[in-house]
Short mmCIF file of C-alpha atoms and ligand atoms in Angstrom, two decimals:
data_model
loop_
_atom_site.label_atom_id
_atom_site.label_comp_id
_atom_site.label_asym_id
_atom_site.label_seq_id
_atom_site.Cartn_x
_atom_site.Cartn_y
_atom_site.Cartn_z
CA MET M 1 102.16 83.53 94.75
CA LYS M 2 105.80 83.49 95.09
CA ILE M 3 107.32 86.71 95.78
CA ASP M 4 110.94 87.35 94.80
CA LEU M 5 110.36 91.28 95.07
CA LEU M 6 109.32 90.93 98.96
CA LYS M 7 112.15 92.74 100.68
CA THR M 8 112.19 92.87 104.47
CA GLU M 9 115.34 95.49 104.63
CA ALA M 10 115.81 99.10 103.75
CA PHE M 11 117.74 100.10 100.85
CA VAL M 12 120.59 102.84 101.88
CA ASN M 13 123.87 103.86 99.86
CA GLY M 14 123.19 100.70 97.95
CA LYS M 15 123.06 98.05 100.60
CA TRP M 16 120.10 96.35 102.36
CA VAL M 17 120.31 97.27 105.80
CA LYS M 18 118.38 97.09 109.10
CA ALA M 19 117.49 99.93 111.35
CA ALA M 20 120.39 100.55 113.50
CA SER M 21 118.45 99.89 116.88
CA GLY M 22 117.75 96.63 115.21
CA LYS M 23 114.05 97.57 115.58
CA THR M 24 111.32 96.54 113.31
CA PHE M 25 107.40 96.69 113.06
CA ASN M 26 104.88 94.48 111.35
CA VAL M 27 103.18 95.05 107.84
CA THR M 28 99.58 93.63 107.88
CA ASN M 29 96.83 92.92 105.14
CA PRO M 30 93.89 94.88 105.92
CA ALA M 31 91.68 92.10 104.10
CA ASN M 32 92.50 89.76 106.61
CA GLY M 33 94.53 91.14 109.63
CA GLU M 34 97.44 88.80 108.92
CA VAL M 35 101.15 89.90 109.30
CA ILE M 36 103.02 90.09 105.84
CA ALA M 37 106.35 91.18 106.93
CA ALA M 38 108.40 93.03 109.42
CA VAL M 39 110.62 95.66 108.46
CA PRO M 40 113.03 97.79 110.00
CA ASP M 41 111.71 100.55 112.26
CA MET M 42 114.38 103.22 111.46
CA ASP M 43 114.91 106.64 113.73
CA ARG M 44 116.47 109.98 112.81
CA SER M 45 120.10 108.60 113.07
CA ASP M 46 119.20 106.10 110.25
CA VAL M 47 117.38 108.59 108.25
CA LYS M 48 120.78 111.04 108.62
CA LYS M 49 122.77 108.34 107.44
CA ALA M 50 120.44 107.97 104.32
CA ILE M 51 120.64 111.67 103.55
CA ASP M 52 124.60 111.85 103.90
CA ALA M 53 124.89 108.98 101.74
CA ALA M 54 122.46 110.82 99.37
CA ASP M 55 124.32 114.23 99.44
CA ALA M 56 127.65 112.26 98.94
CA ALA M 57 126.48 110.94 95.88
CA TRP M 58 124.97 114.05 94.27
CA PRO M 59 128.18 115.71 92.58
CA GLN M 60 128.79 112.34 90.64
CA TYR M 61 125.53 111.76 89.64
CA ARG M 62 124.32 115.07 88.58
CA ASP M 63 127.40 115.19 86.28
CA LEU M 64 126.02 112.18 84.36
CA THR M 65 124.50 113.41 81.02
CA ALA M 66 120.98 113.54 80.63
CA LYS M 67 120.86 110.96 78.39
CA GLU M 68 122.78 108.82 80.78
CA ARG M 69 120.13 109.43 83.81
CA SER M 70 117.33 108.91 81.09
CA ALA M 71 118.55 105.29 80.41
CA LEU M 72 118.61 104.50 84.31
CA LEU M 73 115.27 105.60 84.40
CA ARG M 74 114.13 103.48 81.42
CA ASN M 75 115.75 100.50 82.73
CA TRP M 76 113.66 100.99 85.61
CA PHE M 77 110.59 101.19 83.66
CA ASN M 78 111.21 98.20 82.04
CA LEU M 79 111.61 96.47 84.83
CA MET M 80 108.36 97.58 86.66
CA LEU M 81 106.49 96.35 83.69
CA GLU M 82 107.86 93.17 83.37
CA HIS M 83 107.13 92.70 87.32
CA ARG M 84 103.91 94.12 86.89
CA ASP M 85 101.79 91.36 88.49
CA GLU M 86 104.01 90.58 91.40
CA LEU M 87 104.15 94.33 92.23
CA ALA M 88 100.48 94.56 91.96
CA TYR M 89 100.03 91.35 94.04
CA LEU M 90 102.20 92.82 96.83
CA MET M 91 100.37 96.03 96.58
CA THR M 92 97.22 94.27 96.93
CA ILE M 93 97.80 92.49 99.89
CA GLU M 94 99.43 95.11 101.83
CA SER M 95 97.16 97.99 100.79
CA GLY M 96 93.69 96.12 100.39
CA LYS M 97 93.44 97.60 96.85
CA VAL M 98 91.52 95.42 94.43
CA ILE M 99 93.82 93.27 92.24
CA THR M 100 92.81 95.15 88.85
CA GLU M 101 93.22 98.52 90.31
CA SER M 102 96.68 97.29 91.54
CA GLN M 103 97.90 96.21 88.31
CA GLY M 104 96.36 99.83 86.96
CA GLU M 105 98.43 101.48 89.33
CA VAL M 106 101.57 99.55 88.33
CA THR M 107 101.01 100.64 84.78
CA TYR M 108 100.26 104.31 86.08
CA GLY M 109 103.20 104.61 88.52
CA ALA M 110 105.48 103.20 85.60
CA SER M 111 103.94 105.68 83.32
CA PHE M 112 105.90 108.51 85.23
CA VAL M 113 109.16 106.63 84.99
CA GLU M 114 108.60 106.14 80.99
CA TRP M 115 107.45 109.62 80.82
CA PHE M 116 110.67 111.61 83.06
CA ALA M 117 113.31 109.31 81.05
CA GLU M 118 111.83 111.52 78.07
CA GLU M 119 111.95 114.61 79.92
CA ALA M 120 115.25 114.03 81.02
CA LYS M 121 116.65 115.09 77.85
CA ARG M 122 114.52 118.28 77.50
CA THR M 123 115.38 120.28 80.34
CA TYR M 124 116.49 123.67 78.20
CA GLY M 125 117.66 126.77 79.37
CA ASP M 126 117.49 129.94 77.61
CA VAL M 127 119.24 132.66 75.79
CA ILE M 128 118.19 136.18 76.74
CA PRO M 129 118.49 139.12 74.36
CA PRO M 130 121.34 141.56 76.46
CA HIS M 131 120.51 144.81 77.74
CA THR M 132 123.96 145.69 76.81
CA LYS M 133 126.11 145.21 73.56
CA ASP M 134 129.02 143.86 75.59
CA ARG M 135 126.92 141.16 77.42
CA ARG M 136 125.34 137.70 76.77
CA LEU M 137 122.65 136.44 79.39
CA VAL M 138 121.97 132.75 79.39
CA VAL M 139 119.54 130.69 81.86
CA ILE M 140 120.59 127.02 82.88
CA LYS M 141 118.68 124.95 84.80
CA GLN M 142 120.45 122.49 87.52
CA SER M 143 119.52 119.86 90.06
CA VAL M 144 118.65 120.95 93.57
CA GLY M 145 120.13 118.37 95.52
CA VAL M 146 118.86 115.58 98.02
CA ALA M 147 115.28 115.27 97.29
CA ALA M 148 113.24 113.72 100.37
CA ALA M 149 109.87 112.11 99.32
CA ILE M 150 107.11 111.19 101.66
CA THR M 151 104.40 109.26 100.37
CA PRO M 152 100.89 107.87 101.07
CA TRP M 153 99.55 104.36 101.73
CA ASN M 154 96.64 104.70 98.89
CA PHE M 155 99.16 104.70 96.21
CA PRO M 156 101.94 102.73 97.45
CA LEU M 157 103.89 102.65 93.97
CA ALA M 158 102.54 105.50 91.82
CA MET M 159 102.99 108.32 94.33
CA ILE M 160 106.77 107.28 95.03
CA THR M 161 107.59 107.30 91.18
CA ARG M 162 105.90 110.57 90.39
CA LYS M 163 108.17 112.12 92.69
CA VAL M 164 111.11 110.08 92.23
CA ALA M 165 111.21 109.82 88.53
CA PRO M 166 111.72 113.88 87.75
CA ALA M 167 113.63 114.03 90.65
CA VAL M 168 116.42 111.24 89.42
CA ALA M 169 115.84 112.97 86.05
CA ALA M 170 116.85 116.06 87.27
CA GLY M 171 120.02 114.78 88.75
CA CYS M 172 118.80 114.68 92.25
CA PRO M 173 119.59 111.92 94.63
CA VAL M 174 116.67 110.78 96.61
CA VAL M 175 115.52 109.74 99.97
CA VAL M 176 112.11 107.98 100.11
CA LYS M 177 109.93 107.28 102.92
CA PRO M 178 106.81 105.05 101.86
CA PRO M 179 104.02 104.67 104.64
CA SER M 180 104.55 102.46 107.59
CA GLU M 181 101.11 100.56 106.16
CA THR M 182 102.38 99.98 102.55
CA PRO M 183 106.48 99.99 102.54
CA LEU M 184 106.85 96.68 100.66
CA THR M 185 105.67 98.15 97.55
CA GLY M 186 108.28 100.85 98.21
CA LEU M 187 111.22 98.61 98.82
CA ALA M 188 110.31 96.51 95.73
CA ILE M 189 110.72 98.95 93.37
CA ALA M 190 113.84 100.33 95.40
CA SER M 191 114.91 96.54 94.61
CA LEU M 192 114.03 97.48 90.99
CA ALA M 193 115.99 100.69 90.73
CA GLU M 194 119.19 98.75 92.03
CA LYS M 195 118.74 96.23 89.26
CA ALA M 196 118.30 99.35 86.81
CA GLY M 197 121.78 100.40 87.80
CA PHE M 198 121.09 103.58 89.71
CA PRO M 199 124.56 104.29 91.50
CA PRO M 200 124.67 103.82 95.41
CA GLY M 201 123.36 106.71 97.37
CA ILE M 202 121.24 107.83 94.29
CA TYR M 203 118.10 105.94 95.46
CA ASN M 204 117.37 105.40 98.92
CA THR M 205 114.13 104.19 100.71
CA ILE M 206 113.84 103.95 104.60
CA THR M 207 111.25 102.44 106.56
CA SER M 208 109.92 103.57 109.72
CA ALA M 209 106.85 103.79 111.79
CA GLN M 210 108.20 106.88 113.63
CA SER M 211 106.45 109.11 111.27
CA SER M 212 106.89 112.41 113.01
CA GLU M 213 110.70 111.70 114.06
CA THR M 214 111.59 110.86 110.39
CA GLY M 215 109.62 113.43 109.02
CA LYS M 216 111.64 116.08 111.33
CA GLU M 217 115.00 114.84 110.27
CA PHE M 218 113.92 115.48 106.52
CA CYS M 219 112.75 118.78 107.36
CA GLU M 220 115.59 120.10 109.71
CA ASN M 221 118.33 118.47 107.82
CA PRO M 222 119.95 121.31 105.70
CA LYS M 223 121.49 118.83 103.29
CA VAL M 224 117.94 118.09 101.88
CA ARG M 225 117.07 120.64 99.49
CA LYS M 226 113.62 119.79 98.45
CA LEU M 227 110.64 118.03 100.42
CA SER M 228 107.95 116.21 98.30
CA PHE M 229 104.98 115.20 100.43
CA THR M 230 101.47 113.77 99.57
CA GLY M 231 99.37 113.09 102.72
CA SER M 232 96.80 115.24 105.08
CA THR M 233 96.68 118.91 105.09
CA PRO M 234 97.51 118.97 108.80
CA VAL M 235 100.62 116.94 108.67
CA GLY M 236 101.58 119.20 105.54
CA LYS M 237 101.40 122.34 107.40
CA THR M 238 103.61 120.90 110.17
CA LEU M 239 106.35 119.91 107.63
CA MET M 240 106.04 123.38 105.92
CA GLN M 241 106.40 125.08 109.76
CA GLN M 242 109.58 122.75 110.24
CA CYS M 243 110.83 123.11 106.70
CA ALA M 244 110.98 127.11 107.66
CA PRO M 245 114.24 127.56 109.18
CA THR M 246 116.19 125.84 106.09
CA LEU M 247 113.74 127.45 103.52
CA LYS M 248 113.75 124.05 102.01
CA LYS M 249 111.77 124.03 98.48
CA LEU M 250 108.76 121.89 99.24
CA SER M 251 105.76 120.68 97.39
CA LEU M 252 102.82 119.50 99.15
CA GLU M 253 99.86 117.27 97.89
CA LEU M 254 97.44 117.49 100.56
CA GLY M 255 93.50 116.96 101.19
CA GLY M 256 90.94 117.64 99.07
CA ASN M 257 86.99 117.91 99.29
CA ALA M 258 86.30 117.00 95.43
CA PRO M 259 82.43 118.36 94.30
CA PHE M 260 80.92 116.52 91.32
CA LEU M 261 78.34 118.73 89.71
CA VAL M 262 75.47 117.38 87.75
CA PHE M 263 73.68 119.76 85.64
CA GLU M 264 70.24 119.41 84.47
CA ASP M 265 71.90 119.42 80.64
CA ALA M 266 74.20 116.60 81.52
CA ASP M 267 73.86 113.24 79.87
CA ILE M 268 72.78 111.51 83.15
CA ALA M 269 74.13 108.03 82.29
CA ALA M 270 77.56 109.46 81.57
CA ALA M 271 77.20 111.22 84.89
CA VAL M 272 76.59 108.06 86.50
CA LYS M 273 78.97 106.53 85.06
CA GLY M 274 81.73 109.25 86.15
CA ALA M 275 80.52 109.70 89.53
CA LEU M 276 80.87 105.92 90.32
CA VAL M 277 84.27 105.59 88.85
CA SER M 278 85.31 108.51 90.52
CA LYS M 279 84.02 107.77 94.09
CA PHE M 280 84.81 104.33 94.46
CA ARG M 281 88.07 104.37 93.25
CA HIS M 282 90.13 102.15 95.75
CA ASN M 283 87.22 102.21 97.88
CA GLY M 284 87.02 105.81 97.98
CA GLN M 285 90.22 106.51 99.33
CA THR M 286 91.95 108.76 96.89
CA CYS M 287 92.61 112.91 97.45
CA VAL M 288 90.70 113.08 94.10
CA CYS M 289 87.90 110.90 94.80
CA VAL M 290 84.78 112.66 94.73
CA ASN M 291 83.54 113.82 98.06
CA ARG M 292 80.36 115.55 97.24
CA ILE M 293 77.73 114.91 94.50
CA LEU M 294 75.99 118.36 93.91
CA VAL M 295 72.71 117.50 91.46
CA GLN M 296 70.44 120.32 90.09
CA GLU M 297 67.31 119.53 91.30
CA THR M 298 65.24 118.86 88.03
CA VAL M 299 67.18 116.05 87.72
CA TYR M 300 68.06 114.95 91.14
CA ASP M 301 65.36 112.22 91.73
CA GLU M 302 66.82 110.61 88.08
CA PHE M 303 70.22 110.68 88.96
CA VAL M 304 69.65 109.50 92.54
CA GLU M 305 67.64 106.27 91.15
CA LYS M 306 70.25 105.55 88.37
CA PHE M 307 73.29 105.92 90.86
CA THR M 308 71.97 104.02 93.79
CA LYS M 309 71.11 101.06 91.39
CA ALA M 310 74.75 101.14 90.06
CA VAL M 311 76.28 101.29 93.36
CA LEU M 312 74.00 98.66 94.67
CA ALA M 313 75.57 96.40 91.81
CA LEU M 314 79.29 96.91 93.17
CA LYS M 315 81.18 93.86 94.28
CA THR M 316 82.58 93.54 97.35
CA GLY M 317 84.79 90.76 98.57
CA ASN M 318 88.07 88.80 98.08
CA VAL M 319 90.44 91.71 96.56
CA LEU M 320 92.44 89.19 94.64
CA GLU M 321 89.44 88.03 92.55
CA LYS M 322 89.32 90.30 89.08
CA ASP M 323 85.69 90.91 89.30
CA VAL M 324 85.86 92.37 92.94
CA GLN M 325 85.44 96.42 92.80
CA VAL M 326 85.44 97.30 96.35
CA GLY M 327 87.94 96.00 99.03
CA PRO M 328 88.66 96.85 102.96
CA LEU M 329 89.35 100.17 104.44
CA ILE M 330 92.95 100.83 105.24
CA SER M 331 92.28 101.10 109.46
CA GLU M 332 89.95 101.17 112.27
CA LYS M 333 90.42 104.41 112.25
CA ALA M 334 89.11 105.09 108.66
CA LEU M 335 86.21 102.63 109.34
CA GLU M 336 85.11 104.84 112.48
CA LYS M 337 85.52 107.76 110.17
CA VAL M 338 82.73 106.42 107.84
CA GLN M 339 80.71 105.47 110.35
CA ARG M 340 80.71 108.66 112.06
CA HIS M 341 80.29 110.82 108.78
CA ILE M 342 77.13 108.45 108.07
CA ASP M 343 75.70 108.75 111.87
CA ASP M 344 76.14 112.45 111.58
CA ALA M 345 74.34 113.00 108.06
CA VAL M 346 71.55 110.82 109.30
CA SER M 347 70.89 112.44 112.41
CA LYS M 348 70.83 115.55 110.15
CA GLY M 349 68.26 114.22 107.67
CA ALA M 350 70.08 112.39 105.27
CA HIS M 351 68.58 109.06 103.78
CA ILE M 352 70.26 105.97 103.03
CA THR M 353 69.31 104.79 99.60
CA THR M 354 71.78 101.65 99.68
CA GLY M 355 74.46 100.50 102.21
CA GLY M 356 75.42 102.27 105.50
CA ARG M 357 76.26 98.92 107.51
CA HIS M 358 79.73 97.59 108.40
CA LEU M 359 80.78 94.56 107.08
CA GLU M 360 83.07 91.91 108.62
CA GLY M 361 86.74 93.14 109.52
CA LEU M 362 87.49 96.48 107.50
CA PHE M 363 84.85 96.10 105.04
CA PHE M 364 81.96 98.76 104.74
CA GLN M 365 79.53 98.65 102.43
CA PRO M 366 79.48 101.35 99.54
CA THR M 367 76.74 103.74 100.42
CA VAL M 368 74.74 106.36 99.10
CA LEU M 369 73.36 109.33 101.21
CA THR M 370 70.35 111.44 99.90
CA GLU M 371 69.36 114.98 100.98
CA ALA M 372 72.63 115.71 101.96
CA THR M 373 73.15 119.33 103.44
CA PRO M 374 76.33 121.76 104.08
CA GLU M 375 75.55 121.69 107.72
CA MET M 376 76.59 117.78 107.50
CA ILE M 377 80.42 116.79 108.46
CA ILE M 378 80.67 114.84 104.99
CA ALA M 379 80.10 118.54 103.37
CA ARG M 380 83.02 119.90 105.00
CA GLU M 381 85.56 116.71 105.65
CA GLU M 382 86.85 114.37 103.24
CA VAL M 383 85.40 111.18 104.19
CA PHE M 384 88.33 108.94 102.56
CA GLY M 385 85.83 106.01 101.99
CA PRO M 386 82.93 104.31 99.98
CA VAL M 387 80.25 106.92 101.00
CA ALA M 388 78.43 108.91 98.48
CA PRO M 389 76.49 112.20 99.81
CA ILE M 390 73.97 113.67 97.41
CA PHE M 391 73.23 117.48 97.51
CA ARG M 392 70.78 119.69 95.76
CA PHE M 393 71.15 122.93 93.98
CA ARG M 394 68.99 125.39 91.97
CA SER M 395 70.72 127.53 89.66
CA GLU M 396 74.61 127.28 88.27
CA GLU M 397 75.48 130.00 90.34
CA GLU M 398 74.39 128.24 93.50
CA GLY M 399 76.21 124.76 92.37
CA ILE M 400 79.36 126.80 91.70
CA ARG M 401 79.09 128.46 95.10
CA MET M 402 78.53 125.01 97.13
CA ALA M 403 81.35 123.57 95.19
CA ASN M 404 83.50 126.34 96.09
CA ASP M 405 82.63 126.46 99.63
CA THR M 406 85.72 124.40 101.27
CA GLU M 407 89.01 125.36 101.98
CA TYR M 408 90.39 122.75 99.84
CA GLY M 409 91.03 122.97 96.21
CA LEU M 410 92.31 119.79 94.53
CA ALA M 411 89.99 118.32 92.27
CA ALA M 412 86.64 118.81 90.87
CA TYR M 413 84.13 117.71 88.09
CA PHE M 414 81.22 118.36 86.45
CA TYR M 415 78.94 117.18 83.46
CA SER M 416 77.28 119.41 81.09
CA ARG M 417 76.41 119.47 77.33
CA ASP M 418 76.40 123.29 77.16
CA VAL M 419 79.72 124.40 75.75
CA ALA M 420 79.47 128.01 77.02
CA ARG M 421 78.29 126.40 80.46
CA CYS M 422 81.30 124.02 80.57
CA TRP M 423 83.85 127.02 80.03
CA ARG M 424 82.08 129.44 82.56
CA VAL M 425 81.97 126.43 85.38
CA ALA M 426 85.66 125.38 84.32
CA GLU M 427 86.80 128.63 85.09
CA ALA M 428 84.95 129.49 88.08
CA LEU M 429 85.67 126.54 90.02
CA GLU M 430 88.43 127.38 92.39
CA TYR M 431 90.51 124.01 91.68
CA GLY M 432 94.04 122.89 90.54
CA MET M 433 92.37 120.06 88.03
CA VAL M 434 88.61 119.86 86.63
CA GLY M 435 87.28 117.05 85.24
CA ILE M 436 84.46 117.96 82.33
CA ASN M 437 82.16 115.04 81.55
CA GLU M 438 84.97 112.80 83.22
CA GLY M 439 85.86 111.49 86.36
CA LEU M 440 89.13 109.74 85.92
CA ILE M 441 91.43 112.66 85.05
CA SER M 442 94.83 111.43 86.14
CA THR M 443 97.89 110.74 84.05
CA GLU M 444 101.70 111.61 83.76
CA VAL M 445 101.10 114.17 80.96
CA ALA M 446 99.09 116.37 82.65
CA PRO M 447 99.95 118.46 85.89
CA PHE M 448 98.61 117.05 88.98
CA GLY M 449 98.47 119.54 92.01
CA GLY M 450 95.75 121.69 94.14
CA ILE M 451 95.21 125.13 95.27
CA LYS M 452 94.34 126.42 98.65
CA GLU M 453 94.74 124.22 101.66
CA SER M 454 95.16 121.41 99.13
CA GLY M 455 99.11 122.15 98.58
CA PHE M 456 101.14 123.71 96.12
CA GLY M 457 103.37 122.12 93.66
CA ARG M 458 102.57 120.00 90.36
CA GLU M 459 103.71 116.44 89.74
CA GLY M 460 103.72 114.89 86.22
CA SER M 461 103.86 116.56 83.00
CA LYS M 462 106.05 119.05 81.45
CA TYR M 463 105.97 121.19 84.74
CA GLY M 464 106.88 118.19 87.15
CA MET M 465 110.66 118.52 86.71
CA ASP M 466 110.61 122.18 87.47
CA TYR M 467 110.24 121.47 91.19
CA PHE M 468 113.39 119.65 91.19
CA MET M 469 115.63 122.08 89.63
CA GLU M 470 117.10 125.74 90.29
CA ILE M 471 117.17 128.32 87.61
CA LYS M 472 120.68 129.78 87.23
CA TYR M 473 120.91 133.10 85.57
CA LEU M 474 124.73 133.44 83.63
CA CYS M 475 125.85 137.00 82.62
CA PHE M 476 128.77 137.20 80.62
CA GLY M 477 130.82 140.37 80.31
CA GLU M 478 133.54 142.19 78.08
CA ILE M 479 132.07 140.32 75.05
CA LYS M 480 133.76 142.68 72.56
C1 SIN B 501 96.27 110.69 95.62
O1 SIN B 501 95.11 110.21 95.78
O2 SIN B 501 96.86 111.25 96.10
C2 SIN B 501 96.54 110.31 94.04
C3 SIN B 501 95.59 110.34 93.06
C4 SIN B 501 96.04 110.07 91.60
O3 SIN B 501 96.97 110.12 91.11
O4 SIN B 501 95.12 110.12 90.62
#
């Protein structure tokens, strides 16, 4: 496929640029190890230039009307959909995501742009009944200023748009750092933002393999007023510490350890389907993928049998073929983690009912482990791969206790046909998002985010723009 959107320079202040040092790093295809392209390996000084450009562009941009900002986003949205197949292809070759999921991600990612094009026009303030006769009290909302976005490799497009769209809708210039594994999709959508007509300095994308150095510049530079990060909990904690001296506004969407409970009154066929889509989305490499399947003991054997059969039927292979459902893992490190979790579980008594083996390259068989217990590493750590451990619980209370027994609190799922139980369990689960008889819950119209050590802040939905706006209170006196 000819890829017109393949860019090998960074985009700063409306121009395509190299790293000041001239250094580059390679982007490789995880499905076959081939080098796709080399992009600039920027350092702190390059990042600083991008931040300066964004800051200089802010005053003019924030003064655009909401309708004008909305129109830019609408153009960008239309361009993404027009280039859906090309973007999906690029995403698949750099991330290993199967092509149908990549196409879905372009639509999903673009949906945030459309949503915030609409929300841009609805950032209403308030008029407050005054406390004295001669005053009038008003609340307005204003853009926070330069926003930095650090995004992950598992969603090369949607995690950018979910941050950038509300930021630019609110009137904030952005500096995006896509991950070193998948910068090409990020650069491709930057080129569409250029085409959409964003003024120079408003949309900047830097590329770098020096993540901790560039991250430090984002955190320590006082011109950056907001940092939005999606990634691991340890990195999120480091960024938070580094942002403390400048008291930056932060949104952190971090790791998860999603439980998936199946109660004895569940529709088992529906639960199997829900667990399958949630567990094996992008080969288990999303923050909201099921990490622990907890099944009530009376339906344990039935669930295991049906789920194993469904996993066995998953097709692994060439990620560019439409019927392939499972691709490679992102890296050797990811592969080693999957193997380590399986070895640990098996050494502690788990049984493998399907899978369990490394295939070639970065491919691993979709795997089901039964008789999983809380002592296993997989009960505590996010596996981020195609391994589904199945635990047993006896009562509703025990199921909830096991589900909440983690420092994470991003997404949880459960299946039950008892309405009262649905309410009880939904309220008792300590998570930012809960799927009830549903395994896929992400959408631009609902708030995405976690609690506990899964971070804070919400993306998408009517709440998403609040994180890029300041509330200002105006008190008018002498009104006689
Ligand atoms: C993530 O894995 O961080 C995002 C998943 C989603 O948006 O559904």
